[in-house]
């Protein structure tokens, strides 16, 4: 192509077909002039790297449009379909992880590029006359991009997006007068649900980007009208936008894309180097567990570039409602207003310096707040707590009471002050640890949800949440912690801290309940009266303990092979698989359990004729039905009857009242204790 | 195509033929000098803007009308929801968390007996009275949890802390204490709470929705 397409006279020689077609098109559309206009912009002082930021931003936006449209083709905005469709994109569709990964990380790159672009415009003074309007347009574009980031975070409808959106929309709700209405409009009603998603999606993929394109067109038109704001002094001759600057821009775009791809693929590279298998679904953007309003989510944090706003709210501790209004609305509003005023302030004598200082101060503030937020969350990773052991001991001893502390350190006020300072550190570490544990739990929940979603039966129409809520593996530990753990331990006896945990419990350790090992422990005279079995219960001096300690130790009536047989029979009763070679042992065990001069003297077993009421029935012991029964009502004659110690009847409700646990919950606890839950094949 | 429309179309076609672009521009000048014409010109312009504006207003108005629909939807009337049995609430002054399970409607989907949130119930020794606190943080709506030490409540978001009876521990960013919920203990010992949401981030406890 010639340097000056417009004035190229029609060549004397007959042009080829392409040439003639081009001439025809130009005659009817005038496209050459447009292309010329677009490409042959003079760049004073020649192409420079410092001019690439605007172009990389346009490129990043185009990337978002392209990947966004393709994501749209697979996304379904609805409370029972959003998570599910994103799961499908991320974990099942070929290349879905890459598509979503690019969209996710390019959004972050865009925020960084925005900051760089803004910084450069301010430092170069490119906001001054006659470019004021374009600067304002730029600020509006920035707000639109941030708005898209905020709305996009919710769309997967996972725990982290859900809780971050609750905070963001509640903050919108504190605006005086119109706040509650705005909040209700964006969440689409009084509660979060379908319409929160449809609205956020419409904003994210419709209203905001369309508005952005309109502003972008004006922004670019004005940019061309005023020409590039060249950085003085010009050291080199002028050049044309095409191809000199375009080359630099293109290289920068490629670099941005390379960084984004690098971030996505880095874990794959690491796995490959470590010789591990690469799971494509685990690359790129994370997908948390499905949103659940009834499940605490202590790992709730916004995307990292909003962390400073999040942290800023903590600055106003003790200021009450005014503080929150200041932190969430007034100060961010004033800062934005200050930025909008920059072109006017810039006209004053020291105005430009002020603007640069203002911008740097904001960026420094943002950086500082982000660092503070991260430091708070990750303190437990780097604070060495071994030096704080004494402070920790004193905290437990005094219950955190300052007056008692002074007495405890023998009146040494200096030392007391030092210890109190260490208490602060300890508290920080404890809070950080709670956050890190929550993150770990969130990761485990997410992994489990994804595992369940991949079942051959697929996700039910009620959505993923329904499936997660009926999963013993994820619900069991929560229910157990809430309802059972105040008495029962559930810890592997071989674990490091098992002894301590078991010692503080007031009922049997239920780890491995129903297994041969558990039964062997019960029949062990050294253990039966220990804290892992009946040691801390009313049965400590009961018939069973007496029997194990006095009768079972008599090797003449109870040779080891008989005990082995009983153990095998009980494990079989709990539904443990019986290997071919132990079939006869189990048979022998059943005879012993049933025999009226052995276990059957107290325990009913199959049809041995022993009446219920003196000891728990052993038919189906440790099986699902048996466990559900004893959890629901241990006072039933089938179980402990009136010898039941303190165990509540979790399934029993008074007339018209409600039971502590629903039958579904009891089933979940029973299944979890028995280790019965979905496991993907091939693991 | 209607008849009049067709005619207009034809007229425009004629005009285009006799008035190439440049000429039209020139002719406007002398026309503007004529006051009668200028009045007519103003009318034409005003009418054009009005017609165009009105036509565009219709889809915008229809859109905005539907978009504002959520404003007329309040929360379902607050009802007392049974959450626990009195015997299941330990009388040691330490709050315990209980799920709130109730029927729920989300736009077009109806859920039966769905967990919608949680409350903390607390009871002093030997008392039949139960204090209920909403687990929703009055600061910005995160889920308040008990500290691992069991000495206080703490919100995992911006560190608001509350005493075991919901009082604010200063300095906290929360503008008010935890929201207490009305709580009834039935004759049969069923503890029921009035399930309500309150506006976050303001000093006064205002019912939301
Ligand atoms: S939401 Fe609880 S402290 Fe902010």
PDB file of C-alpha atoms and ligand atoms in Angstrom, chain B residues 137 139-142 155 157-160, ligand 1:
ATOM      1  CA  UNK B 137     -23.976  -8.685  60.259  1.00  0.00           C
ATOM      2  CA  UNK B 139     -22.450  -3.723  59.035  1.00  0.00           C
ATOM      3  CA  UNK B 140     -22.756  -5.032  55.500  1.00  0.00           C
ATOM      4  CA  UNK B 141     -24.472  -8.395  55.704  1.00  0.00           C
ATOM      5  CA  UNK B 142     -21.767 -11.035  56.104  1.00  0.00           C
ATOM      6  CA  UNK B 155     -17.692 -10.982  61.655  1.00  0.00           C
ATOM      7  CA  UNK B 157     -15.514  -9.498  56.826  1.00  0.00           C
ATOM      8  CA  UNK B 158     -14.507  -6.258  58.527  1.00  0.00           C
ATOM      9  CA  UNK B 159     -13.861  -7.574  62.031  1.00  0.00           C
ATOM     10  CA  UNK B 160     -16.932  -6.238  63.806  1.00  0.00           C
TER      11      UNK B 160
HETATM   12  S1  LIG C   1     -20.070  -7.174  57.198  1.00  0.00           S
HETATM   13 FE1  LIG C   1     -19.658  -7.672  59.228  1.00  0.00          FE
HETATM   14  S2  LIG C   1     -18.067  -6.340  59.688  1.00  0.00           S
HETATM   15 FE2  LIG C   1     -18.549  -5.750  57.698  1.00  0.00          FE
END
